[in-house]
Short mmCIF file of N, CA and C in Angstrom, two decimals:
data_model
loop_
_atom_site.label_atom_id
_atom_site.label_comp_id
_atom_site.label_asym_id
_atom_site.label_seq_id
_atom_site.Cartn_x
_atom_site.Cartn_y
_atom_site.Cartn_z
N MET O 29 20.74 28.56 21.68
CA MET O 29 20.79 29.16 22.95
C MET O 29 21.83 28.37 23.79
N VAL O 30 22.48 29.23 24.77
CA VAL O 30 23.40 28.65 25.70
C VAL O 30 22.85 28.02 26.80
N ASN O 31 23.44 26.91 27.16
CA ASN O 31 23.05 25.97 28.56
C ASN O 31 23.53 26.85 29.81
N LEU O 32 22.42 27.21 30.53
CA LEU O 32 22.86 27.88 31.58
C LEU O 32 22.14 27.28 32.94
N ASP O 33 23.17 26.91 33.88
CA ASP O 33 22.33 26.46 35.02
C ASP O 33 21.95 27.34 35.99
N ARG O 34 21.32 26.94 37.22
CA ARG O 34 20.85 27.94 38.46
C ARG O 34 22.00 28.73 38.60
N THR O 35 23.13 28.43 39.18
CA THR O 35 24.17 29.23 39.18
C THR O 35 24.49 30.26 38.29
N ASP O 36 24.71 29.88 37.15
CA ASP O 36 24.81 31.09 36.03
C ASP O 36 23.65 32.18 35.97
N LEU O 37 22.38 31.40 36.26
CA LEU O 37 21.21 32.47 36.19
C LEU O 37 21.38 33.62 37.29
N ARG O 38 21.85 32.84 38.37
CA ARG O 38 21.95 33.71 39.83
C ARG O 38 22.76 34.71 39.56
N MET O 39 24.19 34.44 39.15
CA MET O 39 25.22 35.34 38.69
C MET O 39 24.58 36.31 37.68
N LEU O 40 23.86 35.86 36.39
CA LEU O 40 23.27 37.11 35.99
C LEU O 40 22.33 38.10 36.58
N GLY O 41 21.35 37.64 37.28
CA GLY O 41 20.68 38.05 38.14
C GLY O 41 21.57 39.34 39.05
N VAL O 42 22.33 38.92 39.65
CA VAL O 42 23.20 39.95 40.61
C VAL O 42 23.94 40.85 39.23
N LEU O 43 24.61 40.58 38.58
CA LEU O 43 25.29 41.46 37.80
C LEU O 43 24.17 42.18 36.77
N GLN O 44 23.02 42.08 36.84
CA GLN O 44 22.26 42.97 35.97
C GLN O 44 21.95 44.33 37.13
N ALA O 45 21.69 43.84 38.40
CA ALA O 45 21.32 44.61 39.13
C ALA O 45 22.69 45.49 39.62
N GLU O 46 23.82 44.93 39.82
CA GLU O 46 24.98 45.61 40.34
C GLU O 46 26.18 45.23 39.49
N GLY O 47 26.29 45.77 38.24
CA GLY O 47 27.26 45.51 37.17
C GLY O 47 28.33 45.72 37.85
N ARG O 48 28.97 46.65 38.69
CA ARG O 48 29.95 46.80 39.13
C ARG O 48 30.83 45.69 40.26
N ILE O 49 29.92 45.18 40.73
CA ILE O 49 30.35 44.14 41.78
C ILE O 49 31.67 43.46 41.37
N THR O 50 32.60 43.22 42.58
CA THR O 50 33.61 42.47 42.35
C THR O 50 33.39 41.20 41.98
N ASN O 51 34.42 40.43 41.49
CA ASN O 51 34.23 39.05 41.21
C ASN O 51 34.37 38.30 42.62
N ALA O 52 35.19 38.48 43.64
CA ALA O 52 34.99 38.03 45.06
C ALA O 52 33.84 38.35 45.77
N ASP O 53 32.91 39.35 45.62
CA ASP O 53 31.75 39.58 46.06
C ASP O 53 30.66 38.91 45.45
N LEU O 54 30.83 38.92 44.06
CA LEU O 54 29.74 37.90 43.31
C LEU O 54 29.91 36.47 43.40
N ALA O 55 31.29 35.85 43.64
CA ALA O 55 31.35 34.74 44.14
C ALA O 55 30.89 34.39 45.54
N GLU O 56 30.86 35.07 46.55
CA GLU O 56 30.18 35.21 47.51
C GLU O 56 28.91 35.12 47.39
N ARG O 57 28.36 35.89 46.77
CA ARG O 57 26.84 35.86 46.61
C ARG O 57 26.00 34.66 46.19
N VAL O 58 26.96 34.07 45.11
CA VAL O 58 26.49 32.97 44.53
C VAL O 58 27.08 31.43 44.98
N ASN O 59 27.64 31.71 46.22
CA ASN O 59 28.39 30.46 46.80
C ASN O 59 29.56 29.60 46.06
N LEU O 60 30.22 30.36 45.21
CA LEU O 60 31.64 29.75 44.63
C LEU O 60 32.48 30.37 44.97
N SER O 61 33.69 29.51 44.90
CA SER O 61 34.97 30.34 44.78
C SER O 61 35.15 31.08 43.76
N PRO O 62 36.05 32.11 44.10
CA PRO O 62 36.26 33.21 43.31
C PRO O 62 36.80 32.81 41.89
N SER O 63 37.76 31.78 41.76
CA SER O 63 38.49 31.30 40.69
C SER O 63 37.17 30.55 39.90
N ALA O 64 36.29 29.84 40.43
CA ALA O 64 35.16 29.26 39.58
C ALA O 64 34.21 30.19 39.14
N CYS O 65 34.03 31.06 39.97
CA CYS O 65 33.22 32.19 39.58
C CYS O 65 33.87 33.01 38.36
N LEU O 66 34.83 33.26 38.35
CA LEU O 66 35.40 34.02 37.27
C LEU O 66 35.71 32.89 36.01
N ARG O 67 35.75 31.92 36.23
CA ARG O 67 35.72 30.93 34.84
C ARG O 67 34.21 30.72 34.39
N ARG O 68 33.36 30.97 35.33
CA ARG O 68 31.88 30.78 34.67
C ARG O 68 31.61 32.31 34.00
N LEU O 69 32.16 33.23 34.52
CA LEU O 69 31.97 34.70 33.89
C LEU O 69 32.53 35.08 32.91
N GLN O 70 33.67 34.30 32.69
CA GLN O 70 34.52 34.25 31.37
C GLN O 70 33.89 33.74 30.12
N ARG O 71 33.45 32.23 30.60
CA ARG O 71 32.83 31.66 29.78
C ARG O 71 31.52 32.25 29.33
N MET O 72 30.52 32.81 30.07
CA MET O 72 29.41 33.48 29.58
C MET O 72 29.55 34.90 28.65
N GLU O 73 30.82 35.32 29.04
CA GLU O 73 31.20 36.64 28.09
C GLU O 73 31.36 35.85 26.66
N SER O 74 32.54 34.72 26.67
CA SER O 74 32.95 34.22 25.32
C SER O 74 31.76 33.69 24.55
N GLU O 75 30.76 33.23 25.19
CA GLU O 75 29.69 32.62 24.70
C GLU O 75 28.59 33.63 24.21
N GLY O 76 28.71 34.99 24.41
CA GLY O 76 27.76 36.14 24.45
C GLY O 76 26.70 36.20 24.99
N VAL O 77 26.74 35.41 26.07
CA VAL O 77 25.37 35.68 27.16
C VAL O 77 25.74 37.19 27.75
N LEU O 78 26.96 37.51 28.20
CA LEU O 78 27.06 38.81 28.57
C LEU O 78 27.73 39.56 27.73
N ALA O 79 26.59 40.57 26.98
CA ALA O 79 27.18 41.33 26.07
C ALA O 79 27.69 42.67 26.25
N GLY O 80 27.90 43.18 27.36
CA GLY O 80 28.82 43.97 27.61
C GLY O 80 28.51 44.73 29.29
N TYR O 81 29.03 45.52 29.32
CA TYR O 81 28.79 46.19 30.80
C TYR O 81 28.42 47.65 30.46
N SER O 82 27.58 48.17 31.09
CA SER O 82 27.44 49.97 30.96
C SER O 82 26.67 50.56 32.18
N ALA O 83 26.77 51.93 32.24
CA ALA O 83 26.24 52.34 33.31
C ALA O 83 24.71 52.78 32.87
N GLN O 84 24.06 53.18 34.07
CA GLN O 84 22.63 53.68 33.66
C GLN O 84 22.64 55.02 34.01
N VAL O 85 22.38 55.91 33.01
CA VAL O 85 22.43 57.63 33.21
C VAL O 85 20.93 57.91 33.46
N ASP O 86 20.86 58.94 34.33
CA ASP O 86 19.44 59.25 34.44
C ASP O 86 19.38 60.61 33.66
N PRO O 87 18.36 60.23 32.74
CA PRO O 87 18.39 61.40 31.51
C PRO O 87 18.04 62.62 32.07
N GLU O 88 16.94 62.64 32.95
CA GLU O 88 16.80 64.17 33.43
C GLU O 88 17.93 64.99 34.12
N ALA O 89 18.89 64.02 34.50
CA ALA O 89 19.91 64.63 35.24
C ALA O 89 20.87 65.17 34.18
N VAL O 90 20.69 64.60 32.96
CA VAL O 90 21.73 65.16 32.03
C VAL O 90 21.08 66.25 31.01
N GLY O 91 19.73 66.53 31.03
CA GLY O 91 19.19 67.35 30.24
C GLY O 91 18.25 66.75 29.40
N LEU O 92 17.95 65.47 29.64
CA LEU O 92 17.07 64.93 28.35
C LEU O 92 15.82 64.74 29.01
N GLY O 93 14.82 65.68 29.11
CA GLY O 93 13.72 65.53 30.00
C GLY O 93 12.56 65.28 29.25
N LEU O 94 12.36 64.98 28.17
CA LEU O 94 11.33 64.48 27.12
C LEU O 94 11.96 63.23 26.54
N GLN O 95 10.74 62.00 26.79
CA GLN O 95 10.79 60.98 26.00
C GLN O 95 9.83 60.81 25.05
N ALA O 96 9.53 60.03 24.11
CA ALA O 96 8.67 60.03 23.11
C ALA O 96 8.75 58.50 22.49
N PHE O 97 7.68 57.98 22.10
CA PHE O 97 7.54 56.63 21.28
C PHE O 97 7.07 56.90 20.11
N VAL O 98 7.83 56.80 19.07
CA VAL O 98 7.38 57.33 17.44
C VAL O 98 7.13 56.06 16.71
N ARG O 99 5.86 55.74 16.47
CA ARG O 99 5.80 54.99 15.40
C ARG O 99 5.99 55.23 13.79
N VAL O 100 6.48 54.44 13.06
CA VAL O 100 6.68 54.84 11.62
C VAL O 100 6.38 53.98 10.70
N GLN O 101 5.76 54.30 9.77
CA GLN O 101 5.31 53.73 8.67
C GLN O 101 5.94 53.72 7.45
N LEU O 102 6.56 52.75 6.89
CA LEU O 102 7.58 53.20 5.58
C LEU O 102 6.27 53.33 4.28
N THR O 103 6.88 53.98 3.13
CA THR O 103 6.10 53.69 1.99
C THR O 103 6.19 52.64 1.25
N ARG O 104 7.41 52.02 1.30
CA ARG O 104 7.25 50.52 0.77
C ARG O 104 8.22 49.86 1.42
N HIS O 105 8.03 48.41 1.28
CA HIS O 105 8.94 47.54 2.06
C HIS O 105 10.06 46.66 1.22
N GLU O 106 10.61 47.56 0.41
CA GLU O 106 11.49 46.89 -0.35
C GLU O 106 12.90 46.85 0.37
N SER O 107 13.91 46.16 0.11
CA SER O 107 14.85 46.10 0.94
C SER O 107 15.86 47.47 0.70
N ASP O 108 15.89 47.87 -0.20
CA ASP O 108 16.95 49.19 -0.24
C ASP O 108 16.11 50.31 0.56
N VAL O 109 14.77 50.35 0.63
CA VAL O 109 14.16 51.61 1.55
C VAL O 109 14.34 51.19 3.15
N ILE O 110 14.20 50.02 3.25
CA ILE O 110 14.50 49.35 4.77
C ILE O 110 15.95 49.70 5.11
N GLU O 111 16.81 49.15 3.98
CA GLU O 111 18.29 49.21 4.39
C GLU O 111 18.50 51.01 4.74
N ARG O 112 18.05 51.65 3.76
CA ARG O 112 18.15 53.33 4.26
C ARG O 112 17.74 53.75 5.33
N PHE O 113 16.51 53.35 5.48
CA PHE O 113 15.68 53.83 6.89
C PHE O 113 16.56 53.39 8.04
N VAL O 114 17.09 51.98 7.93
CA VAL O 114 17.69 51.52 9.32
C VAL O 114 19.14 52.17 9.32
N GLU O 115 19.66 52.42 8.39
CA GLU O 115 21.13 53.18 8.32
C GLU O 115 20.65 54.66 8.99
N ARG O 116 19.82 55.17 8.56
CA ARG O 116 19.57 56.72 9.02
C ARG O 116 19.63 56.43 10.72
N VAL O 117 18.63 55.67 11.06
CA VAL O 117 17.97 55.41 12.47
C VAL O 117 19.22 55.23 13.41
N ASN O 118 20.15 54.26 12.79
CA ASN O 118 21.41 54.14 13.64
C ASN O 118 22.16 55.27 13.94
N GLY O 119 22.18 56.24 12.94
CA GLY O 119 22.99 57.56 12.85
C GLY O 119 22.44 58.42 14.03
N TRP O 120 20.99 58.36 14.54
CA TRP O 120 20.25 59.36 15.09
C TRP O 120 20.78 59.06 16.54
N ASP O 121 21.19 59.75 17.25
CA ASP O 121 21.83 59.63 18.78
C ASP O 121 20.33 59.77 19.70
N GLU O 122 19.41 60.55 19.30
CA GLU O 122 18.14 60.46 19.88
C GLU O 122 17.32 59.37 19.83
N VAL O 123 17.77 58.74 19.21
CA VAL O 123 16.94 56.94 19.25
C VAL O 123 17.67 56.11 19.85
N VAL O 124 17.04 55.60 21.14
CA VAL O 124 17.94 54.87 21.90
C VAL O 124 17.38 53.38 21.79
N ALA O 125 16.28 53.17 21.01
CA ALA O 125 15.67 51.94 20.61
C ALA O 125 14.77 52.10 19.41
N CYS O 126 14.71 50.92 18.41
CA CYS O 126 14.14 51.07 17.31
C CYS O 126 13.91 49.34 17.11
N TYR O 127 12.40 49.11 17.13
CA TYR O 127 12.16 47.91 16.77
C TYR O 127 11.11 48.07 15.67
N ALA O 128 11.55 46.74 14.90
CA ALA O 128 10.63 46.46 13.62
C ALA O 128 9.31 45.96 14.28
N LEU O 129 8.19 45.82 13.65
CA LEU O 129 7.07 45.62 14.47
C LEU O 129 6.20 44.84 13.26
N THR O 130 5.28 43.98 13.90
CA THR O 130 4.02 43.39 12.95
C THR O 130 2.72 44.66 13.09
N GLY O 131 1.86 44.34 12.41
CA GLY O 131 0.85 45.22 12.33
C GLY O 131 0.82 46.43 11.61
N ASP O 132 -0.17 47.67 11.88
CA ASP O 132 -0.24 48.45 10.98
C ASP O 132 1.10 49.65 10.89
N MET O 133 2.08 49.62 11.96
CA MET O 133 3.07 50.47 11.78
C MET O 133 4.37 49.70 11.60
N ASP O 134 5.17 50.22 10.90
CA ASP O 134 6.51 49.31 10.79
C ASP O 134 7.71 48.99 11.68
N TYR O 135 7.61 50.20 12.42
CA TYR O 135 8.73 50.34 13.43
C TYR O 135 8.48 51.23 14.42
N LEU O 136 8.75 50.91 15.79
CA LEU O 136 8.38 51.69 17.00
C LEU O 136 9.96 52.06 17.31
N MET O 137 9.93 53.50 17.59
CA MET O 137 11.28 54.35 18.09
C MET O 137 11.26 54.78 19.24
N HIS O 138 11.90 54.76 20.40
CA HIS O 138 12.18 55.26 21.61
C HIS O 138 13.15 56.57 21.63
N ILE O 139 12.61 57.39 21.81
CA ILE O 139 13.49 58.64 21.88
C ILE O 139 13.69 59.30 22.89
N TYR O 140 14.78 60.06 23.09
CA TYR O 140 15.15 61.14 24.55
C TYR O 140 15.63 62.16 23.62
N VAL O 141 14.94 63.10 24.04
CA VAL O 141 15.17 64.94 23.57
C VAL O 141 15.25 65.82 25.03
N ALA O 142 15.76 67.02 24.76
CA ALA O 142 15.87 67.70 25.68
C ALA O 142 14.17 68.33 25.79
N ASP O 143 13.74 68.61 25.10
CA ASP O 143 12.34 69.30 25.35
C ASP O 143 11.76 69.12 23.90
N LEU O 144 10.33 69.68 23.70
CA LEU O 144 9.44 69.74 22.63
C LEU O 144 10.15 70.34 21.47
N GLN O 145 10.94 71.46 21.63
CA GLN O 145 11.23 72.22 20.60
C GLN O 145 12.71 71.00 19.81
N HIS O 146 13.21 70.37 20.53
CA HIS O 146 14.45 69.50 20.04
C HIS O 146 13.68 68.53 19.31
N PHE O 147 12.58 67.91 19.60
CA PHE O 147 11.86 66.95 19.68
C PHE O 147 11.23 67.34 17.85
N SER O 148 10.65 68.55 18.01
CA SER O 148 10.04 69.32 17.05
C SER O 148 11.12 69.13 15.74
N ARG O 149 12.37 69.66 16.15
CA ARG O 149 13.63 69.78 15.23
C ARG O 149 14.03 68.26 14.76
N PHE O 150 13.95 67.24 15.53
CA PHE O 150 14.37 65.87 15.10
C PHE O 150 13.17 65.46 14.25
N LEU O 151 12.18 65.49 14.39
CA LEU O 151 10.89 65.31 13.79
C LEU O 151 10.88 65.80 12.01
N LEU O 152 10.93 66.89 12.01
CA LEU O 152 10.72 67.77 10.90
C LEU O 152 12.05 67.71 10.03
N ASP O 153 13.19 68.00 10.85
CA ASP O 153 14.50 67.75 10.00
C ASP O 153 14.99 66.59 9.68
N ARG O 154 14.71 65.32 10.51
CA ARG O 154 15.36 64.10 10.30
C ARG O 154 14.39 63.13 9.90
N LEU O 155 13.40 62.78 10.97
CA LEU O 155 12.83 61.62 10.71
C LEU O 155 11.73 62.00 9.29
N LEU O 156 10.98 63.14 9.13
CA LEU O 156 10.21 63.45 8.09
C LEU O 156 11.05 63.29 6.86
N ASN O 157 12.27 63.82 6.81
CA ASN O 157 12.81 64.03 5.90
C ASN O 157 13.58 62.87 5.35
N ALA O 158 13.31 61.65 6.19
CA ALA O 158 14.12 60.21 5.74
C ALA O 158 13.38 59.73 4.79
N SER O 159 13.91 59.83 3.65
CA SER O 159 13.30 58.94 2.28
C SER O 159 12.74 57.73 2.56
N GLY O 160 11.67 57.39 2.13
CA GLY O 160 10.79 56.07 2.75
C GLY O 160 9.69 56.20 3.73
N VAL O 161 9.93 57.40 4.65
CA VAL O 161 9.03 57.26 5.62
C VAL O 161 7.50 58.00 5.20
N ALA O 162 6.60 57.25 5.29
CA ALA O 162 4.98 57.62 4.94
C ALA O 162 4.35 58.43 6.07
N ASP O 163 4.44 57.77 7.23
CA ASP O 163 3.28 58.29 8.43
C ASP O 163 4.22 57.90 9.62
N VAL O 164 4.18 59.22 10.68
CA VAL O 164 4.41 59.19 12.12
C VAL O 164 3.30 59.11 12.92
N ASN O 165 3.49 58.72 14.11
CA ASN O 165 2.59 58.65 15.16
C ASN O 165 3.34 58.90 16.49
N SER O 166 3.30 60.05 17.09
CA SER O 166 4.15 60.25 18.21
C SER O 166 3.28 60.22 19.88
N SER O 167 3.85 59.55 20.53
CA SER O 167 3.28 59.64 22.15
C SER O 167 4.37 60.20 22.95
N PHE O 168 3.92 61.14 23.81
CA PHE O 168 5.02 61.46 24.68
C PHE O 168 4.78 60.73 26.24
N VAL O 169 5.95 60.34 26.81
CA VAL O 169 5.99 59.86 28.04
C VAL O 169 5.59 61.04 29.16
N LEU O 170 4.40 60.65 29.93
CA LEU O 170 4.07 61.51 31.15
C LEU O 170 4.55 61.29 32.30
N ARG O 171 4.79 60.02 32.39
CA ARG O 171 5.34 59.44 33.70
C ARG O 171 5.90 57.95 33.56
N THR O 172 7.07 57.77 34.06
CA THR O 172 7.55 56.33 34.01
C THR O 172 7.15 55.31 35.02
N VAL O 173 6.31 54.59 34.75
CA VAL O 173 5.70 53.78 35.70
C VAL O 173 6.87 52.35 36.24
N LYS O 174 7.54 51.97 35.06
CA LYS O 174 8.68 51.05 35.41
C LYS O 174 9.44 51.16 34.36
N ARG O 175 10.82 50.94 34.66
CA ARG O 175 12.04 50.91 33.89
C ARG O 175 13.12 50.12 34.31
N SER O 176 13.29 48.99 33.41
CA SER O 176 14.39 48.20 33.72
C SER O 176 14.89 47.77 32.55
N ALA O 177 16.51 47.42 32.64
CA ALA O 177 16.99 46.71 31.39
C ALA O 177 17.13 45.25 31.94
N ALA O 178 16.72 44.88 33.14
CA ALA O 178 17.29 43.47 33.46
C ALA O 178 16.32 42.64 32.76
N LEU O 179 16.63 41.46 32.35
CA LEU O 179 15.86 40.49 31.85
C LEU O 179 15.25 39.77 32.87
N PRO O 180 14.13 38.98 32.71
CA PRO O 180 13.60 38.10 33.51
C PRO O 180 13.93 36.78 33.60
N LEU O 181 15.08 36.40 34.33
CA LEU O 181 15.72 35.24 34.08
C LEU O 181 15.21 34.13 35.05
N THR O 182 14.64 34.62 36.07
CA THR O 182 13.87 33.64 37.04
C THR O 182 12.93 32.70 36.49
N GLN O 183 12.53 32.90 35.45
CA GLN O 183 11.37 32.20 34.88
C GLN O 183 12.39 31.12 33.82
N LEU O 184 13.63 31.09 33.47
CA LEU O 184 14.43 30.32 33.01
C LEU O 184 14.69 29.33 33.77
N GLU O 185 14.76 29.07 35.15
CA GLU O 185 15.13 28.05 36.04
C GLU O 185 14.50 27.01 35.96
N ARG O 186 15.23 25.58 35.83
CA ARG O 186 14.43 24.63 35.39
C ARG O 186 14.10 23.71 36.82
N PRO O 187 13.19 22.93 37.23
CA PRO O 187 12.97 22.46 38.22
C PRO O 187 13.96 21.28 38.66
#
């Protein structure tokens, strides 16, 4: 774990909300000189705290109107079965996130597709054809209540 002070955390908070902010504006927001701000930013990049920069795309604006969460159970838990499943998941563009879980299901996948027909093709042609898949359980998103990629950094501040 990287040691971050309050200023680092404030910088990260601003960057999570405004990833395109200029260094000069970021420095002003966190009360640093632009050169000091840039040094901290470069340090956090080199230490892997800042893993990258990206744009948030509205899924519906680009025709991805259906979200699903799919729980997957594998037939066996041997390394070759797991590796093959993970390799396939990483090749499926529809899967935007996949998590290994504890409990009765092995994986939880977050999927974006255009519509129910696209989901059906994905499920039948890809997921259920993936060797090692024993069971799937799907839930469709009716409404997004909260969506944020920002981490809760305020709880990391030390008194």
